[in-house]
mmCIF file of C-alpha atoms and ligand atoms in Angstrom:
data_model
loop_
_atom_site.group_PDB
_atom_site.id
_atom_site.type_symbol
_atom_site.label_atom_id
_atom_site.label_comp_id
_atom_site.label_asym_id
_atom_site.label_seq_id
_atom_site.Cartn_x
_atom_site.Cartn_y
_atom_site.Cartn_z
ATOM 1 C CA UNK Z 9 19.707 10.551 -30.447
ATOM 2 C CA UNK Z 10 18.516 13.332 -28.028
ATOM 3 C CA UNK Z 11 15.371 10.747 -28.352
ATOM 4 C CA UNK Z 12 17.360 8.283 -27.504
ATOM 5 C CA UNK Z 13 18.106 10.679 -24.251
ATOM 6 C CA UNK Z 14 14.535 11.428 -23.384
ATOM 7 C CA UNK Z 15 13.407 7.833 -23.265
ATOM 8 C CA UNK Z 16 12.848 7.602 -19.450
ATOM 9 C CA UNK Z 17 14.650 4.717 -17.350
ATOM 10 C CA UNK Z 18 14.553 3.101 -14.041
ATOM 11 C CA UNK Z 19 17.409 5.518 -13.041
ATOM 12 C CA UNK Z 20 16.182 8.405 -14.984
ATOM 13 C CA UNK Z 21 14.812 11.297 -11.469
ATOM 14 C CA UNK Z 22 10.823 11.801 -12.152
ATOM 15 C CA UNK Z 23 8.425 13.446 -11.459
ATOM 16 C CA UNK Z 24 5.673 11.618 -8.981
ATOM 17 C CA UNK Z 25 3.135 14.937 -7.812
ATOM 18 C CA UNK Z 26 4.287 17.535 -5.648
ATOM 19 C CA UNK Z 27 7.724 15.944 -6.355
ATOM 20 C CA UNK Z 28 11.211 15.885 -7.686
ATOM 21 C CA UNK Z 29 12.270 11.614 -6.997
ATOM 22 C CA UNK Z 30 16.129 10.337 -8.144
ATOM 23 C CA UNK Z 31 15.321 7.366 -9.859
ATOM 24 C CA UNK Z 32 11.569 4.956 -10.571
ATOM 25 C CA UNK Z 33 12.063 2.718 -7.399
ATOM 26 C CA UNK Z 34 9.477 2.074 -4.620
ATOM 27 C CA UNK Z 35 9.178 0.506 -2.235
ATOM 28 C CA UNK Z 36 6.203 -0.907 -1.806
ATOM 29 C CA UNK Z 37 3.847 -1.366 1.080
ATOM 30 C CA UNK Z 38 4.986 -4.535 3.085
ATOM 31 C CA UNK Z 39 3.785 -5.640 7.078
ATOM 32 C CA UNK Z 40 5.604 -6.677 9.114
ATOM 33 C CA UNK Z 41 4.234 -7.004 12.649
ATOM 34 C CA UNK Z 42 6.385 -5.660 14.683
ATOM 35 C CA UNK Z 43 4.796 -2.583 15.960
ATOM 36 C CA UNK Z 44 3.122 -3.899 19.217
ATOM 37 C CA UNK Z 45 -0.817 -4.570 20.205
ATOM 38 C CA UNK Z 46 -0.684 -0.845 20.533
ATOM 39 C CA UNK Z 47 0.281 -0.305 17.164
ATOM 40 C CA UNK Z 48 2.578 2.187 18.077
ATOM 41 C CA UNK Z 49 5.888 2.676 16.081
ATOM 42 C CA UNK Z 50 9.680 2.310 17.282
ATOM 43 C CA UNK Z 51 13.239 3.043 17.236
ATOM 44 C CA UNK Z 52 13.474 -0.284 15.753
ATOM 45 C CA UNK Z 53 11.140 0.217 13.017
ATOM 46 C CA UNK Z 54 12.614 4.187 12.552
ATOM 47 C CA UNK Z 55 16.258 2.014 11.779
ATOM 48 C CA UNK Z 56 14.593 -0.816 9.664
ATOM 49 C CA UNK Z 57 12.233 2.398 7.647
ATOM 50 C CA UNK Z 58 15.953 4.608 7.227
ATOM 51 C CA UNK Z 59 18.036 2.044 5.782
ATOM 52 C CA UNK Z 60 15.142 1.895 2.993
ATOM 53 C CA UNK Z 61 15.687 5.640 2.601
ATOM 54 C CA UNK Z 62 17.219 5.524 -0.960
ATOM 55 C CA UNK Z 63 14.339 4.448 -2.262
ATOM 56 C CA UNK Z 64 12.831 7.391 -4.467
ATOM 57 C CA UNK Z 65 9.639 6.209 -2.493
ATOM 58 C CA UNK Z 66 8.884 4.412 0.574
ATOM 59 C CA UNK Z 67 5.116 2.853 1.539
ATOM 60 C CA UNK Z 68 4.546 1.939 5.206
ATOM 61 C CA UNK Z 69 2.897 -0.829 5.276
ATOM 62 C CA UNK Z 70 -0.073 -0.814 5.995
ATOM 63 C CA UNK Z 71 -1.328 1.592 9.106
ATOM 64 C CA UNK Z 72 -4.829 0.831 10.313
ATOM 65 C CA UNK Z 73 -6.721 4.648 10.617
ATOM 66 C CA UNK Z 74 -8.972 3.458 14.322
ATOM 67 C CA UNK Z 75 -9.748 0.922 16.401
ATOM 68 C CA UNK Z 76 -12.485 -0.706 13.672
ATOM 69 C CA UNK Z 77 -10.263 -0.416 11.113
ATOM 70 C CA UNK Z 78 -7.595 -2.856 13.272
ATOM 71 C CA UNK Z 79 -8.184 -6.530 12.642
ATOM 72 C CA UNK Z 80 -3.672 -7.491 12.342
ATOM 73 C CA UNK Z 81 -1.086 -8.726 15.661
ATOM 74 C CA UNK Z 82 1.219 -5.911 15.999
ATOM 75 C CA UNK Z 83 0.702 -3.587 13.403
ATOM 76 C CA UNK Z 84 0.643 -0.148 13.641
ATOM 77 C CA UNK Z 85 -2.686 2.304 13.649
ATOM 78 C CA UNK Z 86 -2.820 6.014 13.504
ATOM 79 C CA UNK Z 87 -4.925 6.770 15.518
ATOM 80 C CA UNK Z 88 -3.817 6.839 19.110
ATOM 81 C CA UNK Z 89 -1.347 10.527 20.040
ATOM 82 C CA UNK Z 90 1.341 7.639 21.156
ATOM 83 C CA UNK Z 91 1.287 5.980 17.557
ATOM 84 C CA UNK Z 92 2.155 9.503 15.693
ATOM 85 C CA UNK Z 93 4.279 9.504 18.447
ATOM 86 C CA UNK Z 94 5.983 6.324 16.823
ATOM 87 C CA UNK Z 95 5.779 7.697 13.354
ATOM 88 C CA UNK Z 96 7.315 10.719 14.022
ATOM 89 C CA UNK Z 97 10.577 8.631 14.825
ATOM 90 C CA UNK Z 98 10.128 6.579 11.631
ATOM 91 C CA UNK Z 99 9.614 10.121 9.351
ATOM 92 C CA UNK Z 100 12.664 11.859 11.155
ATOM 93 C CA UNK Z 101 14.143 8.661 10.332
ATOM 94 C CA UNK Z 102 14.291 8.154 6.428
ATOM 95 C CA UNK Z 103 14.551 12.021 6.101
ATOM 96 C CA UNK Z 104 17.329 12.561 8.285
ATOM 97 C CA UNK Z 105 19.317 9.806 5.877
ATOM 98 C CA UNK Z 106 17.269 11.412 2.940
ATOM 99 C CA UNK Z 107 19.495 14.573 3.484
ATOM 100 C CA UNK Z 108 22.957 12.745 2.186
ATOM 101 C CA UNK Z 109 20.872 10.512 -0.594
ATOM 102 C CA UNK Z 110 18.124 13.343 -2.288
ATOM 103 C CA UNK Z 111 15.494 11.133 -2.003
ATOM 104 C CA UNK Z 112 13.772 9.872 0.920
ATOM 105 C CA UNK Z 113 10.053 10.003 0.616
ATOM 106 C CA UNK Z 114 7.806 8.398 2.734
ATOM 107 C CA UNK Z 115 3.733 8.064 2.038
ATOM 108 C CA UNK Z 116 1.776 6.495 5.034
ATOM 109 C CA UNK Z 117 -0.348 3.156 4.190
ATOM 110 C CA UNK Z 118 -4.156 4.349 4.583
ATOM 111 C CA UNK Z 119 -6.051 0.268 6.220
ATOM 112 C CA UNK Z 120 -9.210 -0.571 7.267
ATOM 113 C CA UNK Z 121 -9.622 -4.043 7.498
ATOM 114 C CA UNK Z 122 -13.436 -4.136 7.069
ATOM 115 C CA UNK Z 123 -14.139 -7.631 7.048
ATOM 116 C CA UNK Z 124 -11.143 -9.510 7.479
ATOM 117 C CA UNK Z 125 -10.674 -7.861 10.929
ATOM 118 C CA UNK Z 126 -12.352 -10.484 14.023
ATOM 119 C CA UNK Z 127 -14.243 -9.099 16.989
ATOM 120 C CA UNK Z 128 -10.906 -10.327 19.136
ATOM 121 C CA UNK Z 129 -9.807 -6.657 18.148
ATOM 122 C CA UNK Z 130 -12.908 -4.633 17.298
ATOM 123 C CA UNK Z 131 -13.860 -2.002 20.839
ATOM 124 C CA UNK Z 132 -15.942 -4.424 22.569
ATOM 125 C CA UNK Z 133 -15.727 -7.629 20.646
ATOM 126 C CA UNK Z 134 -18.250 -5.847 18.559
ATOM 127 C CA UNK Z 135 -18.613 -8.118 14.459
ATOM 128 C CA UNK Z 136 -16.346 -6.349 12.332
ATOM 129 C CA UNK Z 137 -18.095 -4.198 9.645
ATOM 130 C CA UNK Z 138 -18.158 -3.857 5.853
ATOM 131 C CA UNK Z 139 -20.852 -3.353 2.914
ATOM 132 C CA UNK Z 140 -22.585 -6.411 3.451
ATOM 133 C CA UNK Z 141 -23.237 -9.092 5.846
ATOM 134 C CA UNK Z 142 -21.163 -12.242 4.025
ATOM 135 C CA UNK Z 143 -18.590 -13.910 5.467
ATOM 136 C CA UNK Z 144 -14.988 -13.745 3.616
ATOM 137 C CA UNK Z 145 -13.334 -17.320 3.647
ATOM 138 C CA UNK Z 146 -10.042 -18.715 5.375
ATOM 139 C CA UNK Z 147 -9.018 -17.104 8.711
ATOM 140 C CA UNK Z 148 -8.499 -14.093 10.483
ATOM 141 C CA UNK Z 149 -4.863 -14.461 12.611
ATOM 142 C CA UNK Z 150 -5.362 -12.739 15.980
ATOM 143 C CA UNK Z 151 -3.830 -12.334 19.327
ATOM 144 C CA UNK Z 152 -5.267 -16.041 19.849
ATOM 145 C CA UNK Z 153 -4.282 -17.158 17.286
ATOM 146 C CA UNK Z 154 -5.332 -18.758 13.829
ATOM 147 C CA UNK Z 155 -9.444 -18.355 14.574
ATOM 148 C CA UNK Z 156 -12.415 -18.607 11.318
ATOM 149 C CA UNK Z 157 -13.512 -14.689 10.377
ATOM 150 C CA UNK Z 158 -16.977 -13.968 11.358
ATOM 151 C CA UNK Z 159 -20.440 -12.620 9.618
ATOM 152 C CA UNK Z 160 -19.151 -9.139 9.551
ATOM 153 C CA UNK Z 161 -21.991 -6.248 10.157
ATOM 154 C CA UNK Z 162 -23.852 -4.047 7.234
ATOM 155 C CA UNK Z 163 -22.356 -1.024 7.608
ATOM 156 C CA UNK Z 164 -25.376 0.447 7.762
ATOM 157 C CA UNK Z 165 -26.169 4.165 4.740
ATOM 158 C CA UNK Z 166 -26.050 6.409 7.569
ATOM 159 C CA UNK Z 167 -22.542 4.839 8.949
ATOM 160 C CA UNK Z 168 -20.770 4.656 6.084
ATOM 161 C CA UNK Z 169 -19.154 8.931 5.725
ATOM 162 C CA UNK Z 170 -18.369 7.459 10.257
ATOM 163 C CA UNK Z 171 -16.207 5.692 8.074
ATOM 164 C CA UNK Z 172 -14.812 8.599 5.112
ATOM 165 C CA UNK Z 173 -14.424 10.175 8.592
ATOM 166 C CA UNK Z 174 -11.746 7.726 10.409
ATOM 167 C CA UNK Z 175 -9.491 7.741 6.778
ATOM 168 C CA UNK Z 176 -9.805 12.045 7.506
ATOM 169 C CA UNK Z 177 -7.751 11.897 10.328
ATOM 170 C CA UNK Z 178 -6.173 9.660 9.567
ATOM 171 C CA UNK Z 179 -4.952 11.181 6.781
ATOM 172 C CA UNK Z 180 -4.129 15.001 8.813
ATOM 173 C CA UNK Z 181 -2.444 12.586 11.918
ATOM 174 C CA UNK Z 182 0.054 10.935 9.137
ATOM 175 C CA UNK Z 183 0.676 14.754 8.623
ATOM 176 C CA UNK Z 184 2.101 15.517 11.950
ATOM 177 C CA UNK Z 185 3.244 12.226 12.086
ATOM 178 C CA UNK Z 186 5.973 14.249 9.203
ATOM 179 C CA UNK Z 187 4.329 12.045 6.340
ATOM 180 C CA UNK Z 188 5.390 13.399 2.618
ATOM 181 C CA UNK Z 189 1.940 11.578 1.630
ATOM 182 C CA UNK Z 190 -0.661 8.803 2.441
ATOM 183 C CA UNK Z 191 -1.373 6.222 0.007
ATOM 184 C CA UNK Z 192 -4.713 4.506 0.223
ATOM 185 C CA UNK Z 193 -4.871 1.132 1.221
ATOM 186 C CA UNK Z 194 -7.838 -0.583 -1.566
ATOM 187 C CA UNK Z 195 -6.196 -3.213 -2.902
ATOM 188 C CA UNK Z 196 -6.327 -7.378 -1.663
ATOM 189 C CA UNK Z 197 -9.417 -7.799 -0.005
ATOM 190 C CA UNK Z 198 -9.827 -4.622 2.592
ATOM 191 C CA UNK Z 199 -13.220 -2.420 3.326
ATOM 192 C CA UNK Z 200 -12.476 -0.629 -0.228
ATOM 193 C CA UNK Z 201 -12.150 -3.360 -2.506
ATOM 194 C CA UNK Z 202 -15.353 -5.159 -0.700
ATOM 195 C CA UNK Z 203 -17.245 -2.263 -1.502
ATOM 196 C CA UNK Z 204 -15.665 -2.151 -4.985
ATOM 197 C CA UNK Z 205 -16.155 -5.802 -5.559
ATOM 198 C CA UNK Z 206 -19.880 -7.507 -6.559
ATOM 199 C CA UNK Z 207 -19.336 -10.399 -4.910
ATOM 200 C CA UNK Z 208 -18.560 -9.355 -1.249
ATOM 201 C CA UNK Z 209 -21.427 -6.152 -2.134
ATOM 202 C CA UNK Z 210 -24.780 -6.838 -1.808
ATOM 203 C CA UNK Z 211 -26.286 -3.203 -1.808
ATOM 204 C CA UNK Z 212 -29.168 -2.016 -2.360
ATOM 205 C CA UNK Z 213 -28.584 1.628 -1.705
ATOM 206 C CA UNK Z 214 -25.867 4.676 -3.051
ATOM 207 C CA UNK Z 215 -22.838 2.081 -1.932
ATOM 208 C CA UNK Z 216 -23.709 -0.928 -3.941
ATOM 209 C CA UNK Z 217 -25.871 -2.258 -7.508
ATOM 210 C CA UNK Z 218 -24.358 -0.494 -10.100
ATOM 211 C CA UNK Z 219 -20.249 0.014 -10.241
ATOM 212 C CA UNK Z 220 -21.151 3.547 -10.027
ATOM 213 C CA UNK Z 221 -22.870 2.798 -6.977
ATOM 214 C CA UNK Z 222 -20.177 0.628 -5.858
ATOM 215 C CA UNK Z 223 -17.339 2.687 -6.386
ATOM 216 C CA UNK Z 224 -18.453 5.853 -4.362
ATOM 217 C CA UNK Z 225 -17.028 4.366 -1.583
ATOM 218 C CA UNK Z 226 -13.892 4.642 -2.633
ATOM 219 C CA UNK Z 227 -14.060 8.330 -4.528
ATOM 220 C CA UNK Z 228 -15.972 10.387 -0.825
ATOM 221 C CA UNK Z 229 -12.535 8.536 0.769
ATOM 222 C CA UNK Z 230 -9.982 9.821 -1.648
ATOM 223 C CA UNK Z 231 -11.152 13.146 -1.649
ATOM 224 C CA UNK Z 232 -11.424 13.479 1.404
ATOM 225 C CA UNK Z 233 -7.719 12.455 1.549
ATOM 226 C CA UNK Z 234 -7.099 14.691 -1.251
ATOM 227 C CA UNK Z 235 -8.073 17.183 1.243
ATOM 228 C CA UNK Z 236 -5.531 17.323 3.441
ATOM 229 C CA UNK Z 237 -3.221 16.377 1.254
ATOM 230 C CA UNK Z 238 -4.010 17.625 -2.023
ATOM 231 C CA UNK Z 239 -4.273 15.275 -3.992
ATOM 232 C CA UNK Z 240 -0.504 15.000 -6.015
ATOM 233 C CA UNK Z 241 0.522 14.033 -1.862
ATOM 234 C CA UNK Z 242 -2.154 11.450 -2.147
ATOM 235 C CA UNK Z 243 -1.230 7.747 -3.790
ATOM 236 C CA UNK Z 244 -3.960 4.686 -4.448
ATOM 237 C CA UNK Z 245 -3.028 0.708 -4.594
ATOM 238 C CA UNK Z 246 -5.688 -1.165 -6.041
ATOM 239 C CA UNK Z 247 -5.466 -5.336 -7.247
ATOM 240 C CA UNK Z 248 -8.574 -5.548 -9.788
ATOM 241 C CA UNK Z 249 -6.394 -8.833 -10.772
ATOM 242 C CA UNK Z 250 -7.201 -10.085 -6.782
ATOM 243 C CA UNK Z 251 -9.662 -13.272 -5.691
ATOM 244 C CA UNK Z 252 -9.429 -14.060 -2.491
ATOM 245 C CA UNK Z 253 -11.112 -13.111 0.406
ATOM 246 C CA UNK Z 254 -13.902 -12.005 -2.317
ATOM 247 C CA UNK Z 255 -12.165 -9.133 -3.527
ATOM 248 C CA UNK Z 256 -13.065 -10.940 -7.107
ATOM 249 C CA UNK Z 257 -16.760 -9.866 -8.316
ATOM 250 C CA UNK Z 258 -18.047 -9.981 -11.981
ATOM 251 C CA UNK Z 259 -17.650 -6.895 -14.691
ATOM 252 C CA UNK Z 260 -13.708 -6.664 -13.397
ATOM 253 C CA UNK Z 261 -12.637 -4.495 -15.122
ATOM 254 C CA UNK Z 262 -15.463 -1.927 -16.284
ATOM 255 C CA UNK Z 263 -15.782 -1.443 -12.591
ATOM 256 C CA UNK Z 264 -11.695 -1.199 -11.958
ATOM 257 C CA UNK Z 265 -11.653 1.446 -15.876
ATOM 258 C CA UNK Z 266 -14.770 3.562 -13.783
ATOM 259 C CA UNK Z 267 -12.758 4.296 -10.718
ATOM 260 C CA UNK Z 268 -9.581 5.029 -12.682
ATOM 261 C CA UNK Z 269 -11.875 7.332 -14.896
ATOM 262 C CA UNK Z 270 -13.653 8.328 -11.957
ATOM 263 C CA UNK Z 271 -10.220 9.185 -9.455
ATOM 264 C CA UNK Z 272 -8.318 11.029 -12.239
ATOM 265 C CA UNK Z 273 -10.486 14.518 -11.009
ATOM 266 C CA UNK Z 274 -8.172 13.931 -8.213
ATOM 267 C CA UNK Z 275 -3.928 14.607 -10.138
ATOM 268 C CA UNK Z 276 -3.223 11.681 -7.709
ATOM 269 C CA UNK Z 277 0.748 11.606 -6.787
ATOM 270 C CA UNK Z 278 0.489 8.068 -9.140
ATOM 271 C CA UNK Z 279 -2.031 4.530 -9.407
ATOM 272 C CA UNK Z 280 0.089 1.754 -7.982
ATOM 273 C CA UNK Z 281 -1.378 -1.506 -8.917
ATOM 274 C CA UNK Z 282 -0.429 -4.645 -7.548
ATOM 275 C CA UNK Z 283 -0.663 -6.837 -11.222
ATOM 276 C CA UNK Z 284 0.600 -9.875 -10.429
ATOM 277 C CA UNK Z 285 1.575 -11.958 -6.945
ATOM 278 C CA UNK Z 286 2.739 -15.621 -6.419
ATOM 279 C CA UNK Z 287 1.425 -16.546 -2.639
ATOM 280 C CA UNK Z 288 0.907 -19.937 -1.385
ATOM 281 C CA UNK Z 289 -3.203 -19.628 -1.712
ATOM 282 C CA UNK Z 290 -3.614 -16.475 -3.508
ATOM 283 C CA UNK Z 291 -4.573 -16.269 -6.801
ATOM 284 C CA UNK Z 292 -4.960 -13.488 -9.455
ATOM 285 C CA UNK Z 293 -7.850 -13.773 -12.852
ATOM 286 C CA UNK Z 294 -5.546 -13.415 -15.698
ATOM 287 C CA UNK Z 295 -7.608 -11.121 -17.449
ATOM 288 C CA UNK Z 296 -6.797 -8.122 -15.542
ATOM 289 C CA UNK Z 297 -5.837 -5.442 -18.802
ATOM 290 C CA UNK Z 298 -4.201 -3.653 -16.643
ATOM 291 C CA UNK Z 299 -2.063 -1.428 -19.886
ATOM 292 C CA UNK Z 300 -5.683 -0.475 -20.186
ATOM 293 C CA UNK Z 301 -6.679 0.952 -16.449
ATOM 294 C CA UNK Z 302 -3.046 2.351 -17.855
ATOM 295 C CA UNK Z 303 -4.083 4.196 -19.626
ATOM 296 C CA UNK Z 304 -7.346 5.470 -18.756
ATOM 297 C CA UNK Z 305 -5.387 7.651 -15.606
ATOM 298 C CA UNK Z 306 -3.717 10.511 -15.894
ATOM 299 C CA UNK Z 307 -1.084 10.485 -13.374
ATOM 300 C CA UNK Z 308 1.707 7.654 -13.012
ATOM 301 C CA UNK Z 309 1.590 4.430 -12.984
ATOM 302 C CA UNK Z 310 3.028 2.283 -9.983
ATOM 303 C CA UNK Z 311 3.837 -1.312 -11.288
ATOM 304 C CA UNK Z 312 4.305 -3.894 -9.090
ATOM 305 C CA UNK Z 313 4.354 -7.737 -8.632
ATOM 306 C CA UNK Z 314 6.790 -9.991 -9.108
ATOM 307 C CA UNK Z 315 8.914 -7.227 -11.256
ATOM 308 C CA UNK Z 316 12.677 -8.079 -11.396
ATOM 309 C CA UNK Z 317 14.874 -5.050 -12.912
ATOM 310 C CA UNK Z 318 15.054 -6.313 -15.974
ATOM 311 C CA UNK Z 319 11.583 -6.984 -16.460
ATOM 312 C CA UNK Z 320 10.468 -3.171 -13.864
ATOM 313 C CA UNK Z 321 13.322 -1.086 -16.544
ATOM 314 C CA UNK Z 322 11.935 -3.253 -19.757
ATOM 315 C CA UNK Z 323 8.490 -1.045 -18.806
ATOM 316 C CA UNK Z 324 9.641 2.181 -17.732
ATOM 317 C CA UNK Z 325 11.493 2.239 -21.240
ATOM 318 C CA UNK Z 326 8.212 0.782 -23.382
ATOM 319 C CA UNK Z 327 6.413 2.690 -22.032
ATOM 320 C CA UNK Z 328 4.052 0.649 -19.192
ATOM 321 C CA UNK Z 329 5.092 1.585 -16.360
ATOM 322 C CA UNK Z 330 6.340 5.383 -14.561
ATOM 323 C CA UNK Z 331 7.326 4.109 -11.259
ATOM 324 C CA UNK Z 332 7.825 0.145 -9.862
ATOM 325 C CA UNK Z 333 7.490 -1.111 -6.675
ATOM 326 C CA UNK Z 334 9.179 -4.020 -5.120
ATOM 327 C CA UNK Z 335 8.167 -5.562 -2.133
ATOM 328 C CA UNK Z 336 10.245 -8.506 -1.390
ATOM 329 C CA UNK Z 337 12.907 -7.330 -2.663
ATOM 330 C CA UNK Z 338 13.051 -4.099 -0.913
ATOM 331 C CA UNK Z 339 12.954 -6.862 2.297
ATOM 332 C CA UNK Z 340 15.463 -7.949 2.388
ATOM 333 C CA UNK Z 341 18.107 -5.407 0.577
ATOM 334 C CA UNK Z 342 17.617 -1.364 2.899
ATOM 335 C CA UNK Z 343 19.760 -0.143 -0.711
ATOM 336 C CA UNK Z 344 18.112 -1.868 -3.474
ATOM 337 C CA UNK Z 345 18.551 0.844 -5.414
ATOM 338 C CA UNK Z 346 21.990 0.760 -5.136
ATOM 339 C CA UNK Z 347 21.928 -2.870 -5.969
ATOM 340 C CA UNK Z 348 20.343 -2.410 -8.728
ATOM 341 C CA UNK Z 349 22.431 0.265 -10.299
ATOM 342 C CA UNK Z 350 25.603 -1.810 -9.302
ATOM 343 C CA UNK Z 351 24.060 -5.064 -10.915
ATOM 344 C CA UNK Z 352 25.326 -6.751 -8.414
ATOM 345 C CA UNK Z 353 23.711 -9.536 -6.431
ATOM 346 C CA UNK Z 354 20.131 -9.444 -4.521
ATOM 347 C CA UNK Z 355 20.246 -11.067 -0.862
ATOM 348 C CA UNK Z 356 16.913 -13.789 -0.383
ATOM 349 C CA UNK Z 357 14.474 -12.884 1.167
ATOM 350 C CA UNK Z 358 12.937 -15.476 4.525
ATOM 351 C CA UNK Z 359 9.812 -15.324 4.496
ATOM 352 C CA UNK Z 360 9.931 -17.199 8.147
ATOM 353 C CA UNK Z 361 10.956 -13.887 9.330
ATOM 354 C CA UNK Z 362 7.674 -11.106 6.677
ATOM 355 C CA UNK Z 363 5.416 -11.539 9.417
ATOM 356 C CA UNK Z 364 6.201 -10.178 12.744
ATOM 357 C CA UNK Z 365 9.575 -11.206 15.333
ATOM 358 C CA UNK Z 366 12.260 -9.082 16.105
ATOM 359 C CA UNK Z 367 15.018 -8.090 14.332
ATOM 360 C CA UNK Z 368 16.801 -10.740 12.892
ATOM 361 C CA UNK Z 369 15.110 -11.233 9.235
ATOM 362 C CA UNK Z 370 13.739 -7.022 9.667
ATOM 363 C CA UNK Z 371 17.384 -4.859 9.837
ATOM 364 C CA UNK Z 372 20.140 -7.523 10.137
ATOM 365 C CA UNK Z 373 19.546 -7.865 5.852
ATOM 366 C CA UNK Z 374 22.989 -6.515 5.577
ATOM 367 C CA UNK Z 375 23.950 -2.789 2.433
ATOM 368 C CA UNK Z 376 26.315 -3.796 0.003
ATOM 369 C CA UNK Z 377 28.570 -1.885 0.970
ATOM 370 C CA UNK Z 378 28.800 -4.033 4.736
ATOM 371 C CA UNK Z 379 28.920 -7.522 2.976
ATOM 372 C CA UNK Z 380 31.724 -6.118 0.786
ATOM 373 C CA UNK Z 381 34.392 -6.021 3.557
ATOM 374 C CA UNK Z 382 33.733 -7.953 5.758
HETATM 375 C C1 FMN F 24 5.016 -10.084 4.479
HETATM 376 C C2 FMN F 24 4.716 -8.890 3.479
HETATM 377 C C3 FMN F 24 3.886 -7.928 3.038
HETATM 378 C C4 FMN F 24 2.607 -7.400 2.593
HETATM 379 N N1 FMN F 24 2.192 -6.261 3.347
HETATM 380 C C5 FMN F 24 1.468 -4.835 2.225
HETATM 381 C C6 FMN F 24 0.650 -4.661 3.068
HETATM 382 O O1 FMN F 24 0.936 -4.037 4.721
HETATM 383 N N2 FMN F 24 0.206 -2.976 2.491
HETATM 384 C C7 FMN F 24 -0.034 -4.005 0.486
HETATM 385 O O2 FMN F 24 -0.747 -3.257 -0.022
HETATM 386 N N3 FMN F 24 0.543 -4.637 0.353
HETATM 387 C C8 FMN F 24 1.273 -6.007 1.697
HETATM 388 N N4 FMN F 24 2.023 -6.668 0.106
HETATM 389 C C9 FMN F 24 2.067 -6.859 -0.738
HETATM 390 C C10 FMN F 24 3.728 -5.988 -1.189
HETATM 391 O O3 FMN F 24 3.909 -4.890 -1.598
HETATM 392 C C11 FMN F 24 3.373 -6.493 -3.353
HETATM 393 O O4 FMN F 24 2.428 -5.658 -3.641
HETATM 394 C C12 FMN F 24 3.677 -7.718 -3.050
HETATM 395 O O5 FMN F 24 5.216 -8.315 -2.310
HETATM 396 C C13 FMN F 24 4.069 -8.345 -4.835
HETATM 397 O O6 FMN F 24 5.339 -7.419 -4.956
HETATM 398 P P1 FMN F 24 6.396 -8.173 -5.338
HETATM 399 O O7 FMN F 24 6.372 -9.681 -6.363
HETATM 400 O O8 FMN F 24 7.900 -7.334 -5.056
HETATM 401 O O9 FMN F 24 7.116 -8.378 -3.526
HETATM 402 C C14 FMN F 24 3.193 -7.626 1.135
HETATM 403 C C15 FMN F 24 3.552 -8.693 0.370
HETATM 404 C C16 FMN F 24 4.440 -8.811 1.494
HETATM 405 C C17 FMN F 24 5.784 -10.320 0.572
#
């Protein structure tokens, strides 16, 4: 009986680094492209996040750390005073709601797009940077429409410390902006992943070649973030199974396992793993051993990717995950934890309004309460 009681569920409280959280339902980072060209969050963005403050933790949409890191139309940044002021509105709105709901933590997801940026986003129209000068397949979505990806410029060895510094400054700015912590976006083929993958990274210095060398950049960034926040307010998101944008490569399991092993010394708040996703044209390598990563990691494991409530519940009960991050379900259901708790029906997300636009498909999805009273 006592053992039964100790078995965690999706709805039992948990510890996430420095924080106690009321349940295990996390809002996954979701780029919604509704700031402006200057990357400054607005009151509309504050309203959207406030609506979702009953999540155990909100992980913000990916947020550019520097002018060099920019590469997405109308996505926010954390490198100008105006952006920090904009984010203050968001974090204050989330925290205000939290007083009532005993939750409402928000971490900033830190983003450098590396070669998936485009010269039209870069200062003086320069080439975007990466680990190596290898062009990714596909197109960049620019202010002038879709344009083919370009061959990036490989960072000089001495420049890598500057990029780590960009992360450090953004992490400091996140603190000034009132966030509760930061998550390193090391998933999805962006700059950190461009260092991890041996199809993207052909360097011959200390940042390329062996697994130990390819993980070095990510470890240095996590070290910088931990110096600012303490490891227990830093998370990392990885997606070892994603193979688009040259993010795949060989020895994926070994690389991910070594990375996670090396991350253990920071006592991070969590390891967030995008395990699977079905997007058009984006495939996952099928044989990634996510549970091996869970076993290697010495902190909480946050699972993500096509989870339903039932699947999340099972994973937590079976000890396969400590938290589950939900993406698309949170787009359409601002009160997702309440709906899951009550076994209530879910609103369906509208893919047409995911990326850019106004309040429609952003802040106008009804809560259960609103749906019941209309
Ligand atoms: C519209 C949209 C925007 C996304 N933006 C981000 C992002 O900024 N950062 C990130 O790490 N993942 C991003 N993702 C991936 C989600 O966080 C999540 O990993 C993915 O949707 C799988 O979870 P789900 O099946 O619960 O939606 C995005 C996904 C969608 C649908």
